[in-house]
Amino acid sequence: MKRIALGMSWALLIGGLNNITVGSAAKAMAAEPWVNCLYNNKSIACRRTFLCTGAPCNRFKLEWKDGIHDTYTRIRDGAARNVGFYKDTRGGEWMLRGYAGSFGLVNQTNGNTIIVGMTLKECRNSSALGDLC
């Protein structure tokens, strides 16, 4: 009787873990809410969707309120923990720098900048991303 109960408990535990994993995966793939963003210092709302189910997630989609979107894939780490280098789907290389829940992307070739999670005023007053806006 104990063996059957233990077996059933193990099955329930495994089933529970599978449900948690599936729930976490669905949540990880869900789009984040729309936030204030800047593209070359022009304000437009955007949102990010991670494109993998586990952490760390090295791929995300950035979608703009006007329908434009792109996917960024991490290609290497930066010198600091909050810095990484990403490629977009057209082959452009971007340096990502994170700061307090927001982040900035700067295209190393053409100088285009993207700031996610800040207004222009907030970006300019930010000690960590102010040089990008």
JSON list of C-alpha atoms in Angstrom, two decimals:
[
{"chain": "A", "resi": 1, "resn": "MET", "atom": "CA", "xyz": [0.00, 0.00, 0.00]},
{"chain": "A", "resi": 2, "resn": "LYS", "atom": "CA", "xyz": [2.82, 2.42, 0.87]},
{"chain": "A", "resi": 3, "resn": "ARG", "atom": "CA", "xyz": [4.59, 1.62, -2.38]},
{"chain": "A", "resi": 4, "resn": "ILE", "atom": "CA", "xyz": [1.47, 2.42, -4.42]},
{"chain": "A", "resi": 5, "resn": "ALA", "atom": "CA", "xyz": [0.93, 5.66, -2.50]},
{"chain": "A", "resi": 6, "resn": "LEU", "atom": "CA", "xyz": [4.57, 6.63, -2.95]},
{"chain": "A", "resi": 7, "resn": "GLY", "atom": "CA", "xyz": [4.35, 5.83, -6.66]},
{"chain": "A", "resi": 8, "resn": "MET", "atom": "CA", "xyz": [1.20, 7.94, -6.98]},
{"chain": "A", "resi": 9, "resn": "SER", "atom": "CA", "xyz": [2.83, 10.80, -5.07]},
{"chain": "A", "resi": 10, "resn": "TRP", "atom": "CA", "xyz": [5.86, 10.65, -7.37]},
{"chain": "A", "resi": 11, "resn": "ALA", "atom": "CA", "xyz": [3.58, 10.71, -10.42]},
{"chain": "A", "resi": 12, "resn": "LEU", "atom": "CA", "xyz": [1.72, 13.73, -9.01]},
{"chain": "A", "resi": 13, "resn": "LEU", "atom": "CA", "xyz": [5.02, 15.46, -8.27]},
{"chain": "A", "resi": 14, "resn": "ILE", "atom": "CA", "xyz": [6.35, 14.83, -11.78]},
{"chain": "A", "resi": 15, "resn": "GLY", "atom": "CA", "xyz": [3.01, 15.89, -13.28]},
{"chain": "A", "resi": 16, "resn": "GLY", "atom": "CA", "xyz": [3.10, 19.04, -11.17]},
{"chain": "A", "resi": 17, "resn": "LEU", "atom": "CA", "xyz": [6.63, 19.85, -12.34]},
{"chain": "A", "resi": 18, "resn": "ASN", "atom": "CA", "xyz": [5.63, 19.30, -15.95]},
{"chain": "A", "resi": 19, "resn": "ASN", "atom": "CA", "xyz": [2.73, 21.72, -15.49]},
{"chain": "A", "resi": 20, "resn": "ILE", "atom": "CA", "xyz": [5.05, 24.29, -13.89]},
{"chain": "A", "resi": 21, "resn": "THR", "atom": "CA", "xyz": [7.57, 23.89, -16.72]},
{"chain": "A", "resi": 22, "resn": "VAL", "atom": "CA", "xyz": [4.90, 24.23, -19.40]},
{"chain": "A", "resi": 23, "resn": "GLY", "atom": "CA", "xyz": [3.39, 27.24, -17.59]},
{"chain": "A", "resi": 24, "resn": "SER", "atom": "CA", "xyz": [6.82, 28.89, -17.26]},
{"chain": "A", "resi": 25, "resn": "ALA", "atom": "CA", "xyz": [7.57, 28.24, -20.93]},
{"chain": "A", "resi": 26, "resn": "ALA", "atom": "CA", "xyz": [4.32, 29.83, -22.03]},
{"chain": "A", "resi": 27, "resn": "LYS", "atom": "CA", "xyz": [4.97, 32.81, -19.77]},
{"chain": "A", "resi": 28, "resn": "ALA", "atom": "CA", "xyz": [8.54, 33.20, -21.06]},
{"chain": "A", "resi": 29, "resn": "MET", "atom": "CA", "xyz": [7.26, 33.34, -24.64]},
{"chain": "A", "resi": 30, "resn": "ALA", "atom": "CA", "xyz": [4.54, 35.90, -23.84]},
{"chain": "A", "resi": 31, "resn": "ALA", "atom": "CA", "xyz": [5.05, 39.49, -24.94]},
{"chain": "A", "resi": 32, "resn": "GLU", "atom": "CA", "xyz": [5.87, 41.98, -22.21]},
{"chain": "A", "resi": 33, "resn": "PRO", "atom": "CA", "xyz": [3.58, 45.02, -21.81]},
{"chain": "A", "resi": 34, "resn": "TRP", "atom": "CA", "xyz": [4.02, 48.05, -24.06]},
{"chain": "A", "resi": 35, "resn": "VAL", "atom": "CA", "xyz": [6.55, 50.51, -22.59]},
{"chain": "A", "resi": 36, "resn": "ASN", "atom": "CA", "xyz": [8.06, 53.89, -23.49]},
{"chain": "A", "resi": 37, "resn": "CYS", "atom": "CA", "xyz": [10.83, 53.43, -26.03]},
{"chain": "A", "resi": 38, "resn": "LEU", "atom": "CA", "xyz": [13.04, 55.55, -28.23]},
{"chain": "A", "resi": 39, "resn": "TYR", "atom": "CA", "xyz": [14.35, 54.91, -31.72]},
{"chain": "A", "resi": 40, "resn": "ASN", "atom": "CA", "xyz": [17.06, 57.47, -32.51]},
{"chain": "A", "resi": 41, "resn": "ASN", "atom": "CA", "xyz": [15.51, 59.65, -29.75]},
{"chain": "A", "resi": 42, "resn": "LYS", "atom": "CA", "xyz": [12.01, 59.51, -31.30]},
{"chain": "A", "resi": 43, "resn": "SER", "atom": "CA", "xyz": [9.40, 58.27, -28.84]},
{"chain": "A", "resi": 44, "resn": "ILE", "atom": "CA", "xyz": [7.37, 55.19, -29.78]},
{"chain": "A", "resi": 45, "resn": "ALA", "atom": "CA", "xyz": [6.00, 52.38, -27.62]},
{"chain": "A", "resi": 46, "resn": "CYS", "atom": "CA", "xyz": [7.58, 48.95, -27.93]},
{"chain": "A", "resi": 47, "resn": "ARG", "atom": "CA", "xyz": [7.57, 45.58, -26.23]},
{"chain": "A", "resi": 48, "resn": "ARG", "atom": "CA", "xyz": [9.92, 42.63, -25.96]},
{"chain": "A", "resi": 49, "resn": "THR", "atom": "CA", "xyz": [9.18, 38.93, -26.25]},
{"chain": "A", "resi": 50, "resn": "PHE", "atom": "CA", "xyz": [11.81, 36.39, -25.21]},
{"chain": "A", "resi": 51, "resn": "LEU", "atom": "CA", "xyz": [12.05, 33.62, -27.81]},
{"chain": "A", "resi": 52, "resn": "CYS", "atom": "CA", "xyz": [13.25, 30.80, -25.59]},
{"chain": "A", "resi": 53, "resn": "THR", "atom": "CA", "xyz": [11.82, 28.97, -22.62]},
{"chain": "A", "resi": 54, "resn": "GLY", "atom": "CA", "xyz": [14.77, 28.92, -20.27]},
{"chain": "A", "resi": 55, "resn": "ALA", "atom": "CA", "xyz": [17.11, 31.44, -18.71]},
{"chain": "A", "resi": 56, "resn": "PRO", "atom": "CA", "xyz": [19.38, 32.89, -19.78]},
{"chain": "A", "resi": 57, "resn": "CYS", "atom": "CA", "xyz": [17.47, 33.71, -22.94]},
{"chain": "A", "resi": 58, "resn": "ASN", "atom": "CA", "xyz": [19.78, 34.91, -25.68]},
{"chain": "A", "resi": 59, "resn": "ARG", "atom": "CA", "xyz": [17.08, 35.71, -28.24]},
{"chain": "A", "resi": 60, "resn": "PHE", "atom": "CA", "xyz": [14.26, 38.23, -28.19]},
{"chain": "A", "resi": 61, "resn": "LYS", "atom": "CA", "xyz": [11.84, 39.99, -30.51]},
{"chain": "A", "resi": 62, "resn": "LEU", "atom": "CA", "xyz": [11.39, 43.74, -30.23]},
{"chain": "A", "resi": 63, "resn": "GLU", "atom": "CA", "xyz": [8.05, 44.93, -31.59]},
{"chain": "A", "resi": 64, "resn": "TRP", "atom": "CA", "xyz": [7.16, 48.56, -32.17]},
{"chain": "A", "resi": 65, "resn": "LYS", "atom": "CA", "xyz": [3.63, 49.92, -31.76]},
{"chain": "A", "resi": 66, "resn": "ASP", "atom": "CA", "xyz": [3.50, 50.71, -35.51]},
{"chain": "A", "resi": 67, "resn": "GLY", "atom": "CA", "xyz": [3.92, 46.99, -36.33]},
{"chain": "A", "resi": 68, "resn": "ILE", "atom": "CA", "xyz": [7.61, 46.95, -37.23]},
{"chain": "A", "resi": 69, "resn": "HIS", "atom": "CA", "xyz": [9.58, 44.23, -35.41]},
{"chain": "A", "resi": 70, "resn": "ASP", "atom": "CA", "xyz": [12.96, 42.58, -35.39]},
{"chain": "A", "resi": 71, "resn": "THR", "atom": "CA", "xyz": [14.65, 39.65, -33.68]},
{"chain": "A", "resi": 72, "resn": "TYR", "atom": "CA", "xyz": [17.95, 39.98, -31.83]},
{"chain": "A", "resi": 73, "resn": "THR", "atom": "CA", "xyz": [20.23, 37.03, -31.09]},
{"chain": "A", "resi": 74, "resn": "ARG", "atom": "CA", "xyz": [23.16, 37.23, -28.66]},
{"chain": "A", "resi": 75, "resn": "ILE", "atom": "CA", "xyz": [26.48, 36.54, -30.36]},
{"chain": "A", "resi": 76, "resn": "ARG", "atom": "CA", "xyz": [28.93, 37.27, -27.54]},
{"chain": "A", "resi": 77, "resn": "ASP", "atom": "CA", "xyz": [29.33, 38.71, -24.07]},
{"chain": "A", "resi": 78, "resn": "GLY", "atom": "CA", "xyz": [30.61, 42.18, -23.36]},
{"chain": "A", "resi": 79, "resn": "ALA", "atom": "CA", "xyz": [33.33, 43.21, -20.91]},
{"chain": "A", "resi": 80, "resn": "ALA", "atom": "CA", "xyz": [30.76, 44.05, -18.20]},
{"chain": "A", "resi": 81, "resn": "ARG", "atom": "CA", "xyz": [27.90, 41.90, -16.89]},
{"chain": "A", "resi": 82, "resn": "ASN", "atom": "CA", "xyz": [25.26, 44.29, -18.23]},
{"chain": "A", "resi": 83, "resn": "VAL", "atom": "CA", "xyz": [26.70, 44.35, -21.78]},
{"chain": "A", "resi": 84, "resn": "GLY", "atom": "CA", "xyz": [26.22, 41.91, -24.65]},
{"chain": "A", "resi": 85, "resn": "PHE", "atom": "CA", "xyz": [26.43, 41.92, -28.43]},
{"chain": "A", "resi": 86, "resn": "TYR", "atom": "CA", "xyz": [23.48, 40.92, -30.62]},
{"chain": "A", "resi": 87, "resn": "LYS", "atom": "CA", "xyz": [22.75, 40.46, -34.32]},
{"chain": "A", "resi": 88, "resn": "ASP", "atom": "CA", "xyz": [19.44, 41.41, -35.91]},
{"chain": "A", "resi": 89, "resn": "THR", "atom": "CA", "xyz": [17.82, 39.43, -38.72]},
{"chain": "A", "resi": 90, "resn": "ARG", "atom": "CA", "xyz": [19.43, 41.63, -41.40]},
{"chain": "A", "resi": 91, "resn": "GLY", "atom": "CA", "xyz": [22.93, 41.06, -40.00]},
{"chain": "A", "resi": 92, "resn": "GLY", "atom": "CA", "xyz": [23.32, 44.34, -38.12]},
{"chain": "A", "resi": 93, "resn": "GLU", "atom": "CA", "xyz": [25.37, 44.12, -34.94]},
{"chain": "A", "resi": 94, "resn": "TRP", "atom": "CA", "xyz": [24.12, 45.84, -31.79]},
{"chain": "A", "resi": 95, "resn": "MET", "atom": "CA", "xyz": [25.68, 46.39, -28.38]},
{"chain": "A", "resi": 96, "resn": "LEU", "atom": "CA", "xyz": [23.08, 45.96, -25.63]},
{"chain": "A", "resi": 97, "resn": "ARG", "atom": "CA", "xyz": [23.64, 47.70, -22.30]},
{"chain": "A", "resi": 98, "resn": "GLY", "atom": "CA", "xyz": [21.18, 47.12, -19.46]},
{"chain": "A", "resi": 99, "resn": "TYR", "atom": "CA", "xyz": [20.33, 49.49, -16.66]},
{"chain": "A", "resi": 100, "resn": "ALA", "atom": "CA", "xyz": [17.72, 49.16, -13.87]},
{"chain": "A", "resi": 101, "resn": "GLY", "atom": "CA", "xyz": [15.14, 47.18, -15.87]},
{"chain": "A", "resi": 102, "resn": "SER", "atom": "CA", "xyz": [15.68, 49.21, -19.04]},
{"chain": "A", "resi": 103, "resn": "PHE", "atom": "CA", "xyz": [18.21, 48.69, -21.79]},
{"chain": "A", "resi": 104, "resn": "GLY", "atom": "CA", "xyz": [19.79, 50.43, -24.73]},
{"chain": "A", "resi": 105, "resn": "LEU", "atom": "CA", "xyz": [20.93, 49.04, -28.05]},
{"chain": "A", "resi": 106, "resn": "VAL", "atom": "CA", "xyz": [23.40, 50.84, -30.28]},
{"chain": "A", "resi": 107, "resn": "ASN", "atom": "CA", "xyz": [24.25, 49.70, -33.79]},
{"chain": "A", "resi": 108, "resn": "GLN", "atom": "CA", "xyz": [28.04, 49.72, -33.99]},
{"chain": "A", "resi": 109, "resn": "THR", "atom": "CA", "xyz": [28.08, 50.40, -37.76]},
{"chain": "A", "resi": 110, "resn": "ASN", "atom": "CA", "xyz": [25.44, 53.09, -38.37]},
{"chain": "A", "resi": 111, "resn": "GLY", "atom": "CA", "xyz": [25.01, 54.61, -34.89]},
{"chain": "A", "resi": 112, "resn": "ASN", "atom": "CA", "xyz": [21.25, 53.90, -34.64]},
{"chain": "A", "resi": 113, "resn": "THR", "atom": "CA", "xyz": [20.05, 53.68, -31.05]},
{"chain": "A", "resi": 114, "resn": "ILE", "atom": "CA", "xyz": [17.13, 51.99, -29.34]},
{"chain": "A", "resi": 115, "resn": "ILE", "atom": "CA", "xyz": [16.21, 52.65, -25.72]},
{"chain": "A", "resi": 116, "resn": "VAL", "atom": "CA", "xyz": [13.63, 50.33, -24.14]},
{"chain": "A", "resi": 117, "resn": "GLY", "atom": "CA", "xyz": [11.73, 51.34, -21.02]},
{"chain": "A", "resi": 118, "resn": "MET", "atom": "CA", "xyz": [12.49, 55.08, -20.84]},
{"chain": "A", "resi": 119, "resn": "THR", "atom": "CA", "xyz": [11.33, 58.44, -22.14]},
{"chain": "A", "resi": 120, "resn": "LEU", "atom": "CA", "xyz": [13.86, 60.82, -23.70]},
{"chain": "A", "resi": 121, "resn": "LYS", "atom": "CA", "xyz": [13.99, 62.87, -20.49]},
{"chain": "A", "resi": 122, "resn": "GLU", "atom": "CA", "xyz": [14.56, 59.76, -18.35]},
{"chain": "A", "resi": 123, "resn": "CYS", "atom": "CA", "xyz": [17.24, 58.55, -20.74]},
{"chain": "A", "resi": 124, "resn": "ARG", "atom": "CA", "xyz": [19.12, 61.85, -20.73]},
{"chain": "A", "resi": 125, "resn": "ASN", "atom": "CA", "xyz": [19.01, 61.91, -16.91]},
{"chain": "A", "resi": 126, "resn": "SER", "atom": "CA", "xyz": [20.26, 58.32, -16.69]},
{"chain": "A", "resi": 127, "resn": "SER", "atom": "CA", "xyz": [23.90, 57.99, -15.73]},
{"chain": "A", "resi": 128, "resn": "ALA", "atom": "CA", "xyz": [24.16, 54.56, -17.40]},
{"chain": "A", "resi": 129, "resn": "LEU", "atom": "CA", "xyz": [22.35, 55.15, -20.73]},
{"chain": "A", "resi": 130, "resn": "GLY", "atom": "CA", "xyz": [22.55, 58.94, -21.10]},
{"chain": "A", "resi": 131, "resn": "ASP", "atom": "CA", "xyz": [25.34, 58.71, -23.67]},
{"chain": "A", "resi": 132, "resn": "LEU", "atom": "CA", "xyz": [23.01, 56.73, -26.00]},
{"chain": "A", "resi": 133, "resn": "CYS", "atom": "CA", "xyz": [20.30, 59.41, -26.19]}
]
